[in-house]
mmCIF file of the C-alpha atoms, coordinates in Angstrom:
data_MODEL
# 
_entry.id   MODEL 
# 
loop_
_atom_site.group_PDB 
_atom_site.id 
_atom_site.type_symbol 
_atom_site.label_atom_id 
_atom_site.label_alt_id 
_atom_site.label_comp_id 
_atom_site.label_asym_id 
_atom_site.label_entity_id 
_atom_site.label_seq_id 
_atom_site.pdbx_PDB_ins_code 
_atom_site.Cartn_x 
_atom_site.Cartn_y 
_atom_site.Cartn_z 
_atom_site.occupancy 
_atom_site.B_iso_or_equiv 
_atom_site.pdbx_formal_charge 
_atom_site.auth_seq_id 
_atom_site.auth_comp_id 
_atom_site.auth_asym_id 
_atom_site.auth_atom_id 
_atom_site.pdbx_PDB_model_num 
ATOM 1   C CA . GLN A 1 1   ? -0.099  -0.115 -0.102  1.00 0.00 ? 1   GLN A CA 1 
ATOM 2   C CA . VAL A 1 2   ? 1.208   3.578  -0.932  1.00 0.00 ? 2   VAL A CA 1 
ATOM 3   C CA . GLN A 1 3   ? -0.233  6.778  0.678   1.00 0.00 ? 3   GLN A CA 1 
ATOM 4   C CA . LEU A 1 4   ? 0.570   9.821  -1.392  1.00 0.00 ? 4   LEU A CA 1 
ATOM 5   C CA . VAL A 1 5   ? 0.110   13.495 -0.240  1.00 0.00 ? 5   VAL A CA 1 
ATOM 6   C CA . GLU A 1 6   ? 0.467   16.249 -2.597  1.00 0.00 ? 6   GLU A CA 1 
ATOM 7   C CA . SER A 1 7   ? 1.425   20.040 -1.641  1.00 0.00 ? 7   SER A CA 1 
ATOM 8   C CA . GLY A 1 8   ? 2.592   23.227 -3.286  1.00 0.00 ? 8   GLY A CA 1 
ATOM 9   C CA . GLY A 1 9   ? -0.709  24.207 -4.979  1.00 0.00 ? 9   GLY A CA 1 
ATOM 10  C CA . GLY A 1 10  ? -1.972  27.731 -4.725  1.00 0.00 ? 10  GLY A CA 1 
ATOM 11  C CA . LEU A 1 11  ? -2.381  30.854 -6.869  1.00 0.00 ? 11  LEU A CA 1 
ATOM 12  C CA . VAL A 1 12  ? 0.249   31.917 -9.538  1.00 0.00 ? 12  VAL A CA 1 
ATOM 13  C CA . GLN A 1 13  ? 0.203   34.528 -12.250 1.00 0.00 ? 13  GLN A CA 1 
ATOM 14  C CA . ALA A 1 14  ? 0.485   33.881 -15.646 1.00 0.00 ? 14  ALA A CA 1 
ATOM 15  C CA . GLY A 1 15  ? 3.857   33.258 -16.765 1.00 0.00 ? 15  GLY A CA 1 
ATOM 16  C CA . GLY A 1 16  ? 5.033   32.525 -13.233 1.00 0.00 ? 16  GLY A CA 1 
ATOM 17  C CA . SER A 1 17  ? 6.371   29.272 -11.678 1.00 0.00 ? 17  SER A CA 1 
ATOM 18  C CA . ARG A 1 18  ? 5.338   26.726 -8.924  1.00 0.00 ? 18  ARG A CA 1 
ATOM 19  C CA . ARG A 1 19  ? 6.548   23.650 -7.669  1.00 0.00 ? 19  ARG A CA 1 
ATOM 20  C CA . LEU A 1 20  ? 4.353   20.973 -6.336  1.00 0.00 ? 20  LEU A CA 1 
ATOM 21  C CA . SER A 1 21  ? 5.514   17.996 -4.012  1.00 0.00 ? 21  SER A CA 1 
ATOM 22  C CA . CYS A 1 22  ? 4.119   14.463 -3.483  1.00 0.00 ? 22  CYS A CA 1 
ATOM 23  C CA . ALA A 1 23  ? 5.126   12.852 -0.315  1.00 0.00 ? 23  ALA A CA 1 
ATOM 24  C CA . ALA A 1 24  ? 5.023   9.062  -0.198  1.00 0.00 ? 24  ALA A CA 1 
ATOM 25  C CA . SER A 1 25  ? 4.733   6.543  2.500   1.00 0.00 ? 25  SER A CA 1 
ATOM 26  C CA . GLY A 1 26  ? 3.655   2.985  3.363   1.00 0.00 ? 26  GLY A CA 1 
ATOM 27  C CA . SER A 1 27  ? 5.944   1.185  0.571   1.00 0.00 ? 27  SER A CA 1 
ATOM 28  C CA . THR A 1 28  ? 9.056   1.023  -1.070  1.00 0.00 ? 28  THR A CA 1 
ATOM 29  C CA . PHE A 1 29  ? 8.886   4.258  -3.383  1.00 0.00 ? 29  PHE A CA 1 
ATOM 30  C CA . SER A 1 30  ? 11.670  3.643  -5.493  1.00 0.00 ? 30  SER A CA 1 
ATOM 31  C CA . ASP A 1 31  ? 9.890   0.424  -6.808  1.00 0.00 ? 31  ASP A CA 1 
ATOM 32  C CA . PHE A 1 32  ? 7.265   2.713  -8.291  1.00 0.00 ? 32  PHE A CA 1 
ATOM 33  C CA . HIS A 1 33  ? 7.057   4.509  -11.469 1.00 0.00 ? 33  HIS A CA 1 
ATOM 34  C CA . MET A 1 34  ? 5.318   7.876  -10.622 1.00 0.00 ? 34  MET A CA 1 
ATOM 35  C CA . GLY A 1 35  ? 2.921   10.283 -12.598 1.00 0.00 ? 35  GLY A CA 1 
ATOM 36  C CA . TRP A 1 36  ? 1.417   13.632 -12.358 1.00 0.00 ? 36  TRP A CA 1 
ATOM 37  C CA . PHE A 1 37  ? -2.172  14.127 -13.731 1.00 0.00 ? 37  PHE A CA 1 
ATOM 38  C CA . ARG A 1 38  ? -4.403  16.905 -13.816 1.00 0.00 ? 38  ARG A CA 1 
ATOM 39  C CA . GLN A 1 39  ? -8.097  17.774 -13.990 1.00 0.00 ? 39  GLN A CA 1 
ATOM 40  C CA . ALA A 1 40  ? -9.976  21.017 -14.606 1.00 0.00 ? 40  ALA A CA 1 
ATOM 41  C CA . PRO A 1 41  ? -13.656 21.406 -13.907 1.00 0.00 ? 41  PRO A CA 1 
ATOM 42  C CA . GLY A 1 42  ? -15.868 19.758 -16.554 1.00 0.00 ? 42  GLY A CA 1 
ATOM 43  C CA . LYS A 1 43  ? -12.860 18.197 -18.168 1.00 0.00 ? 43  LYS A CA 1 
ATOM 44  C CA . GLU A 1 44  ? -11.455 14.572 -17.804 1.00 0.00 ? 44  GLU A CA 1 
ATOM 45  C CA . ARG A 1 45  ? -8.313  13.903 -15.978 1.00 0.00 ? 45  ARG A CA 1 
ATOM 46  C CA . GLU A 1 46  ? -5.420  14.120 -18.215 1.00 0.00 ? 46  GLU A CA 1 
ATOM 47  C CA . PHE A 1 47  ? -1.683  13.010 -18.164 1.00 0.00 ? 47  PHE A CA 1 
ATOM 48  C CA . VAL A 1 48  ? 0.957   15.575 -17.328 1.00 0.00 ? 48  VAL A CA 1 
ATOM 49  C CA . ALA A 1 49  ? 4.183   13.795 -16.718 1.00 0.00 ? 49  ALA A CA 1 
ATOM 50  C CA . ALA A 1 50  ? 5.753   10.410 -15.458 1.00 0.00 ? 50  ALA A CA 1 
ATOM 51  C CA . ILE A 1 51  ? 8.811   9.312  -14.199 1.00 0.00 ? 51  ILE A CA 1 
ATOM 52  C CA . ILE A 1 52  ? 10.362  5.688  -13.781 1.00 0.00 ? 52  ILE A CA 1 
ATOM 53  C CA . GLY A 1 53  ? 11.524  4.333  -10.519 1.00 0.00 ? 53  GLY A CA 1 
ATOM 54  C CA . SER A 1 54  ? 14.973  5.304  -10.795 1.00 0.00 ? 54  SER A CA 1 
ATOM 55  C CA . GLY A 1 55  ? 14.505  8.838  -11.813 1.00 0.00 ? 55  GLY A CA 1 
ATOM 56  C CA . ASP A 1 56  ? 16.461  8.242  -15.294 1.00 0.00 ? 56  ASP A CA 1 
ATOM 57  C CA . SER A 1 57  ? 13.721  8.541  -17.791 1.00 0.00 ? 57  SER A CA 1 
ATOM 58  C CA . THR A 1 58  ? 10.794  11.106 -17.980 1.00 0.00 ? 58  THR A CA 1 
ATOM 59  C CA . TYR A 1 59  ? 7.808   11.512 -19.976 1.00 0.00 ? 59  TYR A CA 1 
ATOM 60  C CA . TYR A 1 60  ? 5.507   14.621 -20.634 1.00 0.00 ? 60  TYR A CA 1 
ATOM 61  C CA . ALA A 1 61  ? 2.352   15.503 -22.321 1.00 0.00 ? 61  ALA A CA 1 
ATOM 62  C CA . ASP A 1 62  ? 2.839   17.372 -25.271 1.00 0.00 ? 62  ASP A CA 1 
ATOM 63  C CA . SER A 1 63  ? 0.812   20.515 -23.617 1.00 0.00 ? 63  SER A CA 1 
ATOM 64  C CA . VAL A 1 64  ? 3.573   20.837 -20.904 1.00 0.00 ? 64  VAL A CA 1 
ATOM 65  C CA . ARG A 1 65  ? 6.951   19.665 -22.365 1.00 0.00 ? 65  ARG A CA 1 
ATOM 66  C CA . GLY A 1 66  ? 9.548   22.195 -22.413 1.00 0.00 ? 66  GLY A CA 1 
ATOM 67  C CA . ARG A 1 67  ? 7.755   24.012 -19.301 1.00 0.00 ? 67  ARG A CA 1 
ATOM 68  C CA . PHE A 1 68  ? 7.204   21.409 -16.796 1.00 0.00 ? 68  PHE A CA 1 
ATOM 69  C CA . THR A 1 69  ? 10.023  19.062 -15.212 1.00 0.00 ? 69  THR A CA 1 
ATOM 70  C CA . ILE A 1 70  ? 9.255   16.090 -13.196 1.00 0.00 ? 70  ILE A CA 1 
ATOM 71  C CA . SER A 1 71  ? 11.783  14.813 -10.729 1.00 0.00 ? 71  SER A CA 1 
ATOM 72  C CA . ARG A 1 72  ? 12.130  12.595 -7.542  1.00 0.00 ? 72  ARG A CA 1 
ATOM 73  C CA . ASP A 1 73  ? 14.231  12.322 -4.591  1.00 0.00 ? 73  ASP A CA 1 
ATOM 74  C CA . ASN A 1 74  ? 13.831  8.609  -3.536  1.00 0.00 ? 74  ASN A CA 1 
ATOM 75  C CA . ALA A 1 75  ? 15.667  9.277  -0.264  1.00 0.00 ? 75  ALA A CA 1 
ATOM 76  C CA . LYS A 1 76  ? 12.865  11.576 0.530   1.00 0.00 ? 76  LYS A CA 1 
ATOM 77  C CA . ASN A 1 77  ? 10.227  9.593  -0.679  1.00 0.00 ? 77  ASN A CA 1 
ATOM 78  C CA . THR A 1 78  ? 9.252   12.556 -2.867  1.00 0.00 ? 78  THR A CA 1 
ATOM 79  C CA . VAL A 1 79  ? 8.372   13.376 -6.409  1.00 0.00 ? 79  VAL A CA 1 
ATOM 80  C CA . TYR A 1 80  ? 8.236   16.768 -7.524  1.00 0.00 ? 80  TYR A CA 1 
ATOM 81  C CA . LEU A 1 81  ? 6.795   18.629 -10.712 1.00 0.00 ? 81  LEU A CA 1 
ATOM 82  C CA . GLN A 1 82  ? 8.328   21.946 -11.397 1.00 0.00 ? 82  GLN A CA 1 
ATOM 83  C CA . MET A 1 83  ? 5.955   24.277 -13.263 1.00 0.00 ? 83  MET A CA 1 
ATOM 84  C CA . ASN A 1 84  ? 7.120   27.359 -15.502 1.00 0.00 ? 84  ASN A CA 1 
ATOM 85  C CA . SER A 1 85  ? 5.713   29.549 -17.717 1.00 0.00 ? 85  SER A CA 1 
ATOM 86  C CA . LEU A 1 86  ? 2.274   28.724 -16.503 1.00 0.00 ? 86  LEU A CA 1 
ATOM 87  C CA . LYS A 1 87  ? -0.737  29.573 -18.613 1.00 0.00 ? 87  LYS A CA 1 
ATOM 88  C CA . PRO A 1 88  ? -4.540  30.052 -17.575 1.00 0.00 ? 88  PRO A CA 1 
ATOM 89  C CA . GLU A 1 89  ? -5.081  26.467 -19.255 1.00 0.00 ? 89  GLU A CA 1 
ATOM 90  C CA . ASP A 1 90  ? -2.810  24.936 -16.585 1.00 0.00 ? 90  ASP A CA 1 
ATOM 91  C CA . ALA A 1 91  ? -5.082  25.685 -13.913 1.00 0.00 ? 91  ALA A CA 1 
ATOM 92  C CA . ALA A 1 92  ? -6.410  22.251 -12.452 1.00 0.00 ? 92  ALA A CA 1 
ATOM 93  C CA . VAL A 1 93  ? -6.365  19.982 -9.550  1.00 0.00 ? 93  VAL A CA 1 
ATOM 94  C CA . TYR A 1 94  ? -2.904  18.153 -9.857  1.00 0.00 ? 94  TYR A CA 1 
ATOM 95  C CA . TYR A 1 95  ? -2.691  14.749 -8.551  1.00 0.00 ? 95  TYR A CA 1 
ATOM 96  C CA . CYS A 1 96  ? 0.517   12.248 -8.152  1.00 0.00 ? 96  CYS A CA 1 
ATOM 97  C CA . ALA A 1 97  ? -0.026  8.814  -8.673  1.00 0.00 ? 97  ALA A CA 1 
ATOM 98  C CA . ALA A 1 98  ? 1.772   5.678  -8.192  1.00 0.00 ? 98  ALA A CA 1 
ATOM 99  C CA . ARG A 1 99  ? 1.952   3.204  -11.160 1.00 0.00 ? 99  ARG A CA 1 
ATOM 100 C CA . THR A 1 100 ? 1.043   -0.493 -10.710 1.00 0.00 ? 100 THR A CA 1 
ATOM 101 C CA . VAL A 1 101 ? -0.481  -1.604 -14.129 1.00 0.00 ? 101 VAL A CA 1 
ATOM 102 C CA . TYR A 1 102 ? 2.005   -2.243 -16.729 1.00 0.00 ? 102 TYR A CA 1 
ATOM 103 C CA . SER A 1 103 ? -0.556  -3.367 -19.422 1.00 0.00 ? 103 SER A CA 1 
ATOM 104 C CA . ARG A 1 104 ? -1.356  0.155  -20.273 1.00 0.00 ? 104 ARG A CA 1 
ATOM 105 C CA . GLY A 1 105 ? 0.748   3.152  -21.110 1.00 0.00 ? 105 GLY A CA 1 
ATOM 106 C CA . TYR A 1 106 ? 2.170   5.671  -18.604 1.00 0.00 ? 106 TYR A CA 1 
ATOM 107 C CA . TYR A 1 107 ? -0.051  8.191  -19.988 1.00 0.00 ? 107 TYR A CA 1 
ATOM 108 C CA . SER A 1 108 ? -3.387  6.318  -18.926 1.00 0.00 ? 108 SER A CA 1 
ATOM 109 C CA . ALA A 1 109 ? -4.770  7.099  -15.527 1.00 0.00 ? 109 ALA A CA 1 
ATOM 110 C CA . ALA A 1 110 ? -5.789  3.218  -15.564 1.00 0.00 ? 110 ALA A CA 1 
ATOM 111 C CA . ALA A 1 111 ? -2.197  2.217  -15.098 1.00 0.00 ? 111 ALA A CA 1 
ATOM 112 C CA . TYR A 1 112 ? -1.987  4.028  -11.518 1.00 0.00 ? 112 TYR A CA 1 
ATOM 113 C CA . SER A 1 113 ? -3.516  2.405  -8.676  1.00 0.00 ? 113 SER A CA 1 
ATOM 114 C CA . TYR A 1 114 ? -2.507  4.702  -5.687  1.00 0.00 ? 114 TYR A CA 1 
ATOM 115 C CA . TRP A 1 115 ? -3.509  8.583  -5.949  1.00 0.00 ? 115 TRP A CA 1 
ATOM 116 C CA . GLY A 1 116 ? -3.161  11.590 -3.808  1.00 0.00 ? 116 GLY A CA 1 
ATOM 117 C CA . GLN A 1 117 ? -5.940  14.108 -2.604  1.00 0.00 ? 117 GLN A CA 1 
ATOM 118 C CA . GLY A 1 118 ? -4.712  16.403 -5.048  1.00 0.00 ? 118 GLY A CA 1 
ATOM 119 C CA . THR A 1 119 ? -3.571  20.081 -4.914  1.00 0.00 ? 119 THR A CA 1 
ATOM 120 C CA . GLN A 1 120 ? -5.224  22.992 -6.600  1.00 0.00 ? 120 GLN A CA 1 
ATOM 121 C CA . VAL A 1 121 ? -3.156  25.189 -8.897  1.00 0.00 ? 121 VAL A CA 1 
ATOM 122 C CA . THR A 1 122 ? -4.907  28.497 -9.892  1.00 0.00 ? 122 THR A CA 1 
ATOM 123 C CA . VAL A 1 123 ? -3.424  30.579 -12.632 1.00 0.00 ? 123 VAL A CA 1 
ATOM 124 C CA . SER A 1 124 ? -4.588  34.364 -12.850 1.00 0.00 ? 124 SER A CA 1 
ATOM 125 C CA . SER A 1 125 ? -4.511  36.374 -15.914 1.00 0.00 ? 125 SER A CA 1 
# 
């Protein structure tokens, strides 16, 4: 079992930056690939970024590539999402998740069984 808690959300001005954190507990953190997803009101949850257990490989949605960076510190059982050049369309509740299903791609929410409560990111314009 894995428990995940996101933090770092809040209000940020368009063009600004924000770093989200996801603290994990309850299992061996480094065994899990991790992902970030987001969901805006009235929209489906969408993939943002993913990182493998070692942190050596990362993956991004086209909409955030070049602006967002996912990273992890396995010694701290924490995964991060650095968000730069934020746009109004980035506003959403951001969720971190631990991947447990490998028959689906890293971009699919169905590949992840453990989810945090989410943290709200609001972008003003």
